[in-house]
Tab-separated table of N, CA and C and ligand atoms in Angstrom:
chain	number	residue	atom	x	y	z
A	1	MET	N	-4.063	92.581	97.564
A	1	MET	CA	-4.271	94.007	97.274
A	1	MET	C	-5.591	94.198	96.516
A	2	ARG	N	-6.078	95.438	96.557
A	2	ARG	CA	-7.343	95.738	95.882
A	2	ARG	C	-7.069	96.320	94.489
A	3	LEU	N	-7.894	95.896	93.552
A	3	LEU	CA	-7.791	96.425	92.199
A	3	LEU	C	-9.215	96.661	91.704
A	4	THR	N	-9.474	97.861	91.216
A	4	THR	CA	-10.810	98.168	90.712
A	4	THR	C	-10.794	98.121	89.191
A	5	VAL	N	-11.592	97.221	88.633
A	5	VAL	CA	-11.641	97.030	87.178
A	5	VAL	C	-13.066	97.247	86.711
A	6	ASN	N	-13.234	98.222	85.847
A	6	ASN	CA	-14.568	98.548	85.308
A	6	ASN	C	-15.587	98.751	86.434
A	7	GLY	N	-15.129	99.423	87.487
A	7	GLY	CA	-16.023	99.779	88.590
A	7	GLY	C	-16.239	98.692	89.627
A	8	VAL	N	-15.635	97.534	89.409
A	8	VAL	CA	-15.810	96.431	90.367
A	8	VAL	C	-14.503	96.216	91.120
A	9	GLU	N	-14.572	96.198	92.435
A	9	GLU	CA	-13.365	96.027	93.236
A	9	GLU	C	-13.052	94.534	93.398
A	10	HIS	N	-11.768	94.189	93.204
A	10	HIS	CA	-11.334	92.802	93.327
A	10	HIS	C	-10.225	92.717	94.364
A	11	ASN	N	-10.189	91.607	95.057
A	11	ASN	CA	-9.072	91.315	95.947
A	11	ASN	C	-8.115	90.418	95.171
A	12	VAL	N	-6.990	90.975	94.727
A	12	VAL	CA	-6.082	90.252	93.840
A	12	VAL	C	-5.126	89.379	94.644
A	13	LEU	N	-4.971	88.136	94.195
A	13	LEU	CA	-4.127	87.180	94.911
A	13	LEU	C	-2.757	86.989	94.240
A	14	SER	N	-2.593	87.454	93.015
A	14	SER	CA	-1.323	87.272	92.306
A	14	SER	C	-0.204	87.986	93.044
A	15	PRO	N	1.055	87.493	92.915
A	15	PRO	CA	2.189	88.194	93.531
A	15	PRO	C	2.277	89.637	93.057
A	16	PRO	N	2.786	90.533	93.896
A	16	PRO	CA	2.738	91.973	93.594
A	16	PRO	C	3.449	92.399	92.315
A	17	LEU	N	4.454	91.640	91.879
A	17	LEU	CA	5.151	92.056	90.658
A	17	LEU	C	4.557	91.448	89.392
A	18	THR	N	3.452	90.743	89.544
A	18	THR	CA	2.757	90.223	88.354
A	18	THR	C	2.286	91.403	87.505
A	19	ILE	N	2.474	91.298	86.194
A	19	ILE	CA	2.033	92.411	85.339
A	19	ILE	C	0.493	92.454	85.292
A	20	LEU	N	-0.002	93.675	85.165
A	20	LEU	CA	-1.455	93.878	85.135
A	20	LEU	C	-2.112	93.009	84.067
A	21	LEU	N	-1.473	92.871	82.916
A	21	LEU	CA	-2.060	92.084	81.829
A	21	LEU	C	-2.354	90.657	82.290
A	22	ASP	N	-1.436	90.045	83.007
A	22	ASP	CA	-1.640	88.665	83.467
A	22	ASP	C	-2.714	88.595	84.546
A	23	VAL	N	-2.750	89.599	85.422
A	23	VAL	CA	-3.796	89.606	86.454
A	23	VAL	C	-5.166	89.715	85.801
A	24	LEU	N	-5.283	90.622	84.831
A	24	LEU	CA	-6.575	90.796	84.166
A	24	LEU	C	-6.987	89.513	83.452
A	25	ARG	N	-6.095	88.974	82.639
A	25	ARG	CA	-6.481	87.840	81.792
A	25	ARG	C	-6.572	86.530	82.573
A	26	ASP	N	-5.576	86.280	83.430
A	26	ASP	CA	-5.473	84.951	84.049
A	26	ASP	C	-6.212	84.856	85.385
A	27	GLU	N	-6.239	85.966	86.138
A	27	GLU	CA	-6.910	85.874	87.441
A	27	GLU	C	-8.343	86.383	87.387
A	28	LEU	N	-8.574	87.450	86.630
A	28	LEU	CA	-9.904	88.072	86.648
A	28	LEU	C	-10.730	87.755	85.395
A	29	ALA	N	-10.153	87.012	84.453
A	29	ALA	CA	-10.858	86.624	83.221
A	29	ALA	C	-11.359	87.832	82.426
A	30	VAL	N	-10.581	88.906	82.476
A	30	VAL	CA	-10.850	90.092	81.646
A	30	VAL	C	-9.906	89.974	80.445
A	31	THR	N	-10.424	89.520	79.319
A	31	THR	CA	-9.540	89.076	78.237
A	31	THR	C	-9.465	90.019	77.036
A	32	SER	N	-10.095	91.201	77.123
A	32	SER	CA	-9.975	92.099	75.968
A	32	SER	C	-8.544	92.614	75.773
A	33	PRO	N	-7.781	92.932	76.811
A	33	PRO	CA	-6.380	93.325	76.567
A	33	PRO	C	-5.587	92.109	76.072
A	34	LYS	N	-4.840	92.295	75.005
A	34	LYS	CA	-4.154	91.175	74.366
A	34	LYS	C	-2.651	91.190	74.642
A	35	ALA	N	-2.066	90.020	74.673
A	35	ALA	CA	-0.618	89.881	74.838
A	35	ALA	C	0.019	89.853	73.457
A	36	GLY	N	0.585	90.972	73.057
A	36	GLY	CA	1.271	91.036	71.764
A	36	GLY	C	2.768	90.934	71.977
A	37	CYS	N	3.444	92.076	71.961
A	37	CYS	CA	4.908	92.083	72.079
A	37	CYS	C	5.390	91.866	73.508
A	38	LEU	N	4.563	92.209	74.481
A	38	LEU	CA	4.933	92.154	75.911
A	38	LEU	C	6.141	93.028	76.226
A	39	GLN	N	6.386	94.026	75.404
A	39	GLN	CA	7.526	94.921	75.612
A	39	GLN	C	7.127	96.390	75.489
A	40	GLY	N	5.851	96.675	75.482
A	40	GLY	CA	5.418	98.067	75.403
A	40	GLY	C	5.381	98.640	74.013
A	41	GLY	N	5.606	97.824	72.990
A	41	GLY	CA	5.766	98.372	71.650
A	41	GLY	C	4.611	98.231	70.696
A	42	CYS	N	3.551	97.519	71.060
A	42	CYS	CA	2.499	97.271	70.063
A	42	CYS	C	1.135	97.849	70.433
A	43	GLY	N	0.890	98.072	71.716
A	43	GLY	CA	-0.368	98.677	72.153
A	43	GLY	C	-1.529	97.719	72.332
A	44	ALA	N	-1.340	96.435	72.034
A	44	ALA	CA	-2.464	95.486	72.090
A	44	ALA	C	-3.000	95.297	73.513
A	45	CYS	N	-2.184	95.590	74.500
A	45	CYS	CA	-2.575	95.371	75.904
A	45	CYS	C	-3.107	96.634	76.564
A	46	THR	N	-3.305	97.702	75.800
A	46	THR	CA	-3.622	99.004	76.391
A	46	THR	C	-4.947	99.006	77.152
A	47	VAL	N	-4.899	99.519	78.372
A	47	VAL	CA	-6.089	99.744	79.195
A	47	VAL	C	-6.011	101.188	79.679
A	48	LEU	N	-7.069	101.658	80.328
A	48	LEU	CA	-7.006	102.980	80.949
A	48	LEU	C	-6.747	102.810	82.432
A	49	VAL	N	-5.799	103.567	82.949
A	49	VAL	CA	-5.532	103.625	84.382
A	49	VAL	C	-5.834	105.055	84.814
A	50	ASP	N	-6.881	105.195	85.605
A	50	ASP	CA	-7.368	106.533	85.980
A	50	ASP	C	-7.548	107.409	84.746
A	51	GLY	N	-8.091	106.813	83.689
A	51	GLY	CA	-8.455	107.563	82.485
A	51	GLY	C	-7.347	107.740	81.472
A	52	GLU	N	-6.124	107.288	81.793
A	52	GLU	CA	-5.002	107.467	80.873
A	52	GLU	C	-4.605	106.129	80.261
A	53	PRO	N	-4.304	106.106	78.960
A	53	PRO	CA	-3.903	104.845	78.330
A	53	PRO	C	-2.548	104.378	78.867
A	54	ARG	N	-2.498	103.121	79.288
A	54	ARG	CA	-1.245	102.555	79.804
A	54	ARG	C	-1.078	101.150	79.248
A	55	ARG	N	0.170	100.719	79.138
A	55	ARG	CA	0.476	99.366	78.656
A	55	ARG	C	0.386	98.379	79.825
A	56	ALA	N	-0.602	97.513	79.784
A	56	ALA	CA	-0.794	96.559	80.881
A	56	ALA	C	0.331	95.532	80.954
A	57	CYS	N	1.122	95.393	79.870
A	57	CYS	CA	2.230	94.425	79.898
A	57	CYS	C	3.433	94.967	80.655
A	58	LEU	N	3.423	96.247	80.987
A	58	LEU	CA	4.583	96.847	81.647
A	58	LEU	C	4.308	97.231	83.093
A	59	LEU	N	3.068	97.078	83.555
A	59	LEU	CA	2.704	97.600	84.878
A	59	LEU	C	2.621	96.498	85.918
A	60	PRO	N	3.490	96.520	86.935
A	60	PRO	CA	3.302	95.577	88.038
A	60	PRO	C	2.058	95.951	88.818
A	61	VAL	N	1.286	94.958	89.163
A	61	VAL	CA	-0.007	95.236	89.778
A	61	VAL	C	0.148	95.959	91.115
A	62	ALA	N	1.299	95.803	91.756
A	62	ALA	CA	1.525	96.448	93.051
A	62	ALA	C	1.462	97.974	92.943
A	63	ALA	N	1.730	98.495	91.749
A	63	ALA	CA	1.730	99.944	91.548
A	63	ALA	C	0.328	100.503	91.357
A	64	LEU	N	-0.684	99.643	91.392
A	64	LEU	CA	-2.023	100.070	90.968
A	64	LEU	C	-3.068	100.008	92.073
A	65	GLU	N	-2.627	99.847	93.308
A	65	GLU	CA	-3.585	99.792	94.408
A	65	GLU	C	-4.450	101.059	94.373
A	66	ASP	N	-5.747	100.873	94.412
A	66	ASP	CA	-6.725	101.964	94.427
A	66	ASP	C	-6.870	102.693	93.087
A	67	ALA	N	-6.145	102.234	92.056
A	67	ALA	CA	-6.338	102.853	90.738
A	67	ALA	C	-7.617	102.308	90.103
A	68	GLU	N	-8.184	103.104	89.192
A	68	GLU	CA	-9.358	102.670	88.428
A	68	GLU	C	-8.883	102.152	87.079
A	69	ILE	N	-9.098	100.882	86.828
A	69	ILE	CA	-8.712	100.270	85.548
A	69	ILE	C	-9.956	100.148	84.671
A	70	SER	N	-9.827	100.565	83.425
A	70	SER	CA	-10.951	100.426	82.487
A	70	SER	C	-10.506	99.610	81.282
A	71	THR	N	-11.363	98.687	80.871
A	71	THR	CA	-11.087	97.858	79.693
A	71	THR	C	-12.322	97.877	78.787
A	72	VAL	N	-12.207	97.207	77.655
A	72	VAL	CA	-13.344	97.159	76.726
A	72	VAL	C	-14.578	96.552	77.389
A	73	GLU	N	-14.369	95.626	78.323
A	73	GLU	CA	-15.525	95.006	78.990
A	73	GLU	C	-16.379	96.049	79.720
A	74	GLY	N	-15.806	97.202	80.013
A	74	GLY	CA	-16.538	98.265	80.713
A	74	GLY	C	-17.187	99.270	79.766
A	75	LEU	N	-16.988	99.071	78.468
A	75	LEU	CA	-17.646	99.968	77.495
A	75	LEU	C	-19.045	99.423	77.219
A	76	GLY	N	-19.510	99.542	75.999
A	76	GLY	CA	-20.842	99.023	75.686
A	76	GLY	C	-20.827	97.517	75.513
A	77	ASP	N	-21.991	96.967	75.191
A	77	ASP	CA	-22.034	95.537	74.879
A	77	ASP	C	-22.637	95.354	73.485
A	78	ALA	N	-22.858	94.121	73.087
A	78	ALA	CA	-23.303	93.847	71.719
A	78	ALA	C	-24.620	94.541	71.394
A	79	ASP	N	-25.468	94.712	72.398
A	79	ASP	CA	-26.773	95.346	72.156
A	79	ASP	C	-26.686	96.871	72.179
A	80	GLU	N	-25.693	97.385	72.873
A	80	GLU	CA	-25.570	98.845	72.995
A	80	GLU	C	-24.095	99.219	73.022
A	81	LEU	N	-23.538	99.440	71.830
A	81	LEU	CA	-22.121	99.768	71.728
A	81	LEU	C	-21.868	101.170	72.259
A	82	SER	N	-20.656	101.405	72.782
A	82	SER	CA	-20.272	102.770	73.140
A	82	SER	C	-20.084	103.565	71.847
A	83	THR	N	-19.977	104.867	71.984
A	83	THR	CA	-19.794	105.718	70.795
A	83	THR	C	-18.561	105.307	70.005
A	84	VAL	N	-17.477	105.037	70.704
A	84	VAL	CA	-16.227	104.668	70.028
A	84	VAL	C	-16.370	103.292	69.383
A	85	GLN	N	-16.957	102.351	70.091
A	85	GLN	CA	-17.175	101.018	69.504
A	85	GLN	C	-18.048	101.108	68.253
A	86	ALA	N	-19.113	101.897	68.329
A	86	ALA	CA	-20.025	102.031	67.187
A	86	ALA	C	-19.300	102.647	65.995
A	87	ALA	N	-18.442	103.630	66.254
A	87	ALA	CA	-17.703	104.266	65.155
A	87	ALA	C	-16.755	103.264	64.500
A	88	PHE	N	-16.063	102.447	65.287
A	88	PHE	CA	-15.181	101.418	64.719
A	88	PHE	C	-16.007	100.424	63.896
A	89	HIS	N	-17.171	100.052	64.410
A	89	HIS	CA	-18.025	99.101	63.691
A	89	HIS	C	-18.492	99.711	62.370
A	90	GLU	N	-18.980	100.937	62.415
A	90	GLU	CA	-19.549	101.560	61.218
A	90	GLU	C	-18.486	101.848	60.164
A	91	HIS	N	-17.238	102.045	60.576
A	91	HIS	CA	-16.169	102.359	59.618
A	91	HIS	C	-15.301	101.145	59.287
A	92	TYR	N	-15.771	99.963	59.628
A	92	TYR	CA	-15.019	98.732	59.339
A	92	TYR	C	-13.568	98.849	59.820
A	93	ALA	N	-13.397	99.301	61.052
A	93	ALA	CA	-12.054	99.597	61.565
A	93	ALA	C	-11.424	98.417	62.300
A	94	ALA	N	-11.994	97.235	62.144
A	94	ALA	CA	-11.366	96.041	62.721
A	94	ALA	C	-11.361	94.937	61.677
A	95	GLN	N	-10.243	94.253	61.591
A	95	GLN	CA	-10.170	93.092	60.684
A	95	GLN	C	-10.049	91.828	61.538
A	96	CYS	N	-8.823	91.395	61.879
A	96	CYS	CA	-8.735	90.223	62.767
A	96	CYS	C	-9.135	90.587	64.195
A	97	GLY	N	-8.988	91.860	64.548
A	97	GLY	CA	-9.438	92.330	65.860
A	97	GLY	C	-8.407	92.257	66.974
A	98	PHE	N	-7.224	91.717	66.688
A	98	PHE	CA	-6.249	91.533	67.769
A	98	PHE	C	-5.819	92.876	68.378
A	99	CYS	N	-5.666	93.879	67.553
A	99	CYS	CA	-5.217	95.184	68.041
A	99	CYS	C	-6.368	96.043	68.547
A	100	THR	N	-7.597	95.631	68.269
A	100	THR	CA	-8.742	96.546	68.363
A	100	THR	C	-9.012	97.041	69.785
A	101	SER	N	-8.916	96.166	70.779
A	101	SER	CA	-9.230	96.640	72.129
A	101	SER	C	-8.252	97.723	72.564
A	102	GLY	N	-6.978	97.580	72.179
A	102	GLY	CA	-6.005	98.617	72.517
A	102	GLY	C	-6.330	99.933	71.833
A	103	PHE	N	-6.680	99.859	70.543
A	103	PHE	CA	-7.073	101.072	69.820
A	103	PHE	C	-8.321	101.699	70.454
A	104	LEU	N	-9.284	100.862	70.828
A	104	LEU	CA	-10.525	101.394	71.412
A	104	LEU	C	-10.244	102.163	72.699
A	105	MET	N	-9.412	101.593	73.566
A	105	MET	CA	-9.177	102.254	74.853
A	105	MET	C	-8.375	103.542	74.665
A	106	ALA	N	-7.376	103.505	73.779
A	106	ALA	CA	-6.620	104.735	73.512
A	106	ALA	C	-7.533	105.791	72.903
A	107	THR	N	-8.470	105.351	72.061
A	107	THR	CA	-9.414	106.299	71.450
A	107	THR	C	-10.369	106.863	72.486
A	108	GLU	N	-10.814	106.043	73.409
A	108	GLU	CA	-11.675	106.542	74.489
A	108	GLU	C	-11.001	107.728	75.187
A	109	ALA	N	-9.722	107.580	75.496
A	109	ALA	CA	-9.001	108.653	76.197
A	109	ALA	C	-8.851	109.882	75.308
A	110	LEU	N	-8.549	109.657	74.030
A	110	LEU	CA	-8.379	110.777	73.101
A	110	LEU	C	-9.688	111.549	72.941
A	111	VAL	N	-10.782	110.818	72.766
A	111	VAL	CA	-12.091	111.460	72.584
A	111	VAL	C	-12.501	112.200	73.857
A	112	ALA	N	-12.200	111.629	75.010
A	112	ALA	CA	-12.591	112.251	76.276
A	112	ALA	C	-11.932	113.614	76.467
A	113	ARG	N	-10.732	113.778	75.919
A	113	ARG	CA	-10.053	115.070	76.114
A	113	ARG	C	-10.167	115.982	74.897
A	114	SER	N	-10.928	115.549	73.880
A	114	SER	CA	-11.073	116.388	72.691
A	114	SER	C	-12.311	117.267	72.824
A	115	ASP	N	-12.365	118.261	71.952
A	115	ASP	CA	-13.520	119.155	71.983
A	115	ASP	C	-14.499	118.829	70.857
A	116	GLY	N	-14.386	117.628	70.297
A	116	GLY	CA	-15.304	117.210	69.251
A	116	GLY	C	-14.699	117.239	67.873
A	117	ASP	N	-13.534	117.829	67.728
A	117	ASP	CA	-12.893	117.875	66.425
A	117	ASP	C	-11.435	117.456	66.599
A	118	VAL	N	-11.090	116.283	66.096
A	118	VAL	CA	-9.727	115.787	66.249
A	118	VAL	C	-9.073	115.723	64.879
A	119	GLU	N	-7.940	116.393	64.746
A	119	GLU	CA	-7.233	116.400	63.469
A	119	GLU	C	-6.515	115.072	63.236
A	120	ARG	N	-6.319	114.758	61.948
A	120	ARG	CA	-5.647	113.503	61.582
A	120	ARG	C	-4.275	113.418	62.263
A	121	GLU	N	-3.531	114.514	62.280
A	121	GLU	CA	-2.189	114.494	62.864
A	121	GLU	C	-2.245	114.181	64.363
A	122	GLU	N	-3.279	114.714	65.030
A	122	GLU	CA	-3.454	114.475	66.462
A	122	GLU	C	-3.732	112.985	66.724
A	123	ILE	N	-4.547	112.402	65.850
A	123	ILE	CA	-4.862	110.974	65.978
A	123	ILE	C	-3.604	110.146	65.769
A	124	ILE	N	-2.857	110.475	64.742
A	124	ILE	CA	-1.652	109.693	64.436
A	124	ILE	C	-0.662	109.779	65.596
A	125	GLU	N	-0.540	110.964	66.190
A	125	GLU	CA	0.378	111.110	67.321
A	125	GLU	C	-0.120	110.306	68.526
A	126	ALA	N	-1.420	110.411	68.830
A	126	ALA	CA	-1.973	109.734	70.010
A	126	ALA	C	-1.931	108.217	69.865
A	127	LEU	N	-2.056	107.723	68.637
A	127	LEU	CA	-2.132	106.281	68.418
A	127	LEU	C	-0.834	105.727	67.831
A	128	SER	N	0.221	106.520	67.876
A	128	SER	CA	1.444	106.129	67.168
A	128	SER	C	2.076	104.856	67.724
A	129	GLY	N	1.843	104.546	68.975
A	129	GLY	CA	2.433	103.336	69.548
A	129	GLY	C	1.596	102.093	69.339
A	130	HIS	N	0.544	102.201	68.550
A	130	HIS	CA	-0.338	101.049	68.324
A	130	HIS	C	-0.084	100.461	66.945
A	131	ILE	N	0.145	99.166	66.919
A	131	ILE	CA	0.436	98.473	65.663
A	131	ILE	C	-0.778	97.637	65.259
A	132	CYS	N	-1.223	97.815	64.009
A	132	CYS	CA	-2.245	96.944	63.440
A	132	CYS	C	-1.587	96.099	62.353
A	133	ARG	N	-1.440	94.827	62.627
A	133	ARG	CA	-0.751	93.957	61.661
A	133	ARG	C	-1.595	93.745	60.409
A	134	CYS	N	-2.904	93.985	60.509
A	134	CYS	CA	-3.758	93.910	59.319
A	134	CYS	C	-3.707	95.210	58.522
A	135	THR	N	-2.991	96.192	59.026
A	135	THR	CA	-2.751	97.491	58.381
A	135	THR	C	-4.031	98.249	58.043
A	136	GLY	N	-5.007	98.201	58.958
A	136	GLY	CA	-6.273	98.882	58.685
A	136	GLY	C	-6.295	100.330	59.133
A	137	TYR	N	-5.180	101.011	58.997
A	137	TYR	CA	-5.051	102.338	59.607
A	137	TYR	C	-6.002	103.389	59.021
A	138	VAL	N	-6.266	103.335	57.732
A	138	VAL	CA	-7.121	104.369	57.120
A	138	VAL	C	-8.507	104.357	57.776
A	139	ASN	N	-9.093	103.173	57.900
A	139	ASN	CA	-10.427	103.089	58.497
A	139	ASN	C	-10.410	103.389	59.990
A	140	ILE	N	-9.324	103.026	60.656
A	140	ILE	CA	-9.217	103.329	62.090
A	140	ILE	C	-9.215	104.848	62.299
A	141	VAL	N	-8.442	105.558	61.508
A	141	VAL	CA	-8.392	107.024	61.649
A	141	VAL	C	-9.755	107.639	61.355
A	142	GLU	N	-10.443	107.124	60.320
A	142	GLU	CA	-11.782	107.644	60.013
A	142	GLU	C	-12.756	107.370	61.168
A	143	ALA	N	-12.649	106.197	61.784
A	143	ALA	CA	-13.521	105.866	62.908
A	143	ALA	C	-13.265	106.790	64.087
A	144	ILE	N	-12.016	107.078	64.336
A	144	ILE	CA	-11.683	107.953	65.480
A	144	ILE	C	-12.194	109.364	65.228
A	145	LYS	N	-12.042	109.856	64.003
A	145	LYS	CA	-12.577	111.194	63.683
A	145	LYS	C	-14.080	111.231	63.906
A	146	ALA	N	-14.773	110.171	63.477
A	146	ALA	CA	-16.228	110.115	63.645
A	146	ALA	C	-16.600	110.045	65.125
A	147	ALA	N	-15.866	109.234	65.890
A	147	ALA	CA	-16.171	109.090	67.316
A	147	ALA	C	-16.002	110.413	68.054
A	148	ALA	N	-14.997	111.198	67.656
A	148	ALA	CA	-14.746	112.478	68.340
A	148	ALA	C	-15.880	113.458	68.105
A	149	LYS	N	-16.543	113.339	66.958
A	149	LYS	CA	-17.644	114.265	66.645
A	149	LYS	C	-18.881	113.912	67.435
B	1	FES	FE1	1.870	95.416	75.706
B	1	FES	FE2	2.585	94.989	73.152
B	1	FES	S1	1.699	93.592	74.561
B	1	FES	S2	2.556	96.876	74.249
B	2	FES	FE1	-5.773	92.699	62.858
B	2	FES	FE2	-5.358	95.157	63.724
B	2	FES	S1	-7.230	94.310	62.960
B	2	FES	S2	-4.043	93.489	63.903
């Protein structure tokens, strides 16, 4: 089946019920989505599917034919960070970094649908399914507010 990741089309060989997270990490070497709880509860595996945040640990790849998958690898790079990446960097919003790619992708979607001003409550609701074990939530919220502006 075909899977488009960060604008590049791939012919996926994994069995159809393989979860997207395993296809990305093990077959396509796209390793920014992380395997945390593998039950939909932590957000570490979050990617965008047609612009919407989805848990890659819960999605069988067969359901994604012709979908557009976006991951951190499709954002900026070390020389030119995306707006959201730069805001996380400037606000010290990552510690160990395990949760960060999931937060970044969920923030990309939140910022894309905002009008430039995102309230704290809106951020907390949008990111409520994301767990940061380093508990860096204060800086993460500040980074998201900055990115939305
Ligand atoms: Fe997918 Fe935790 S690993 S939500
Ligand atoms: Fe370590 Fe969030 S930065 S889990």
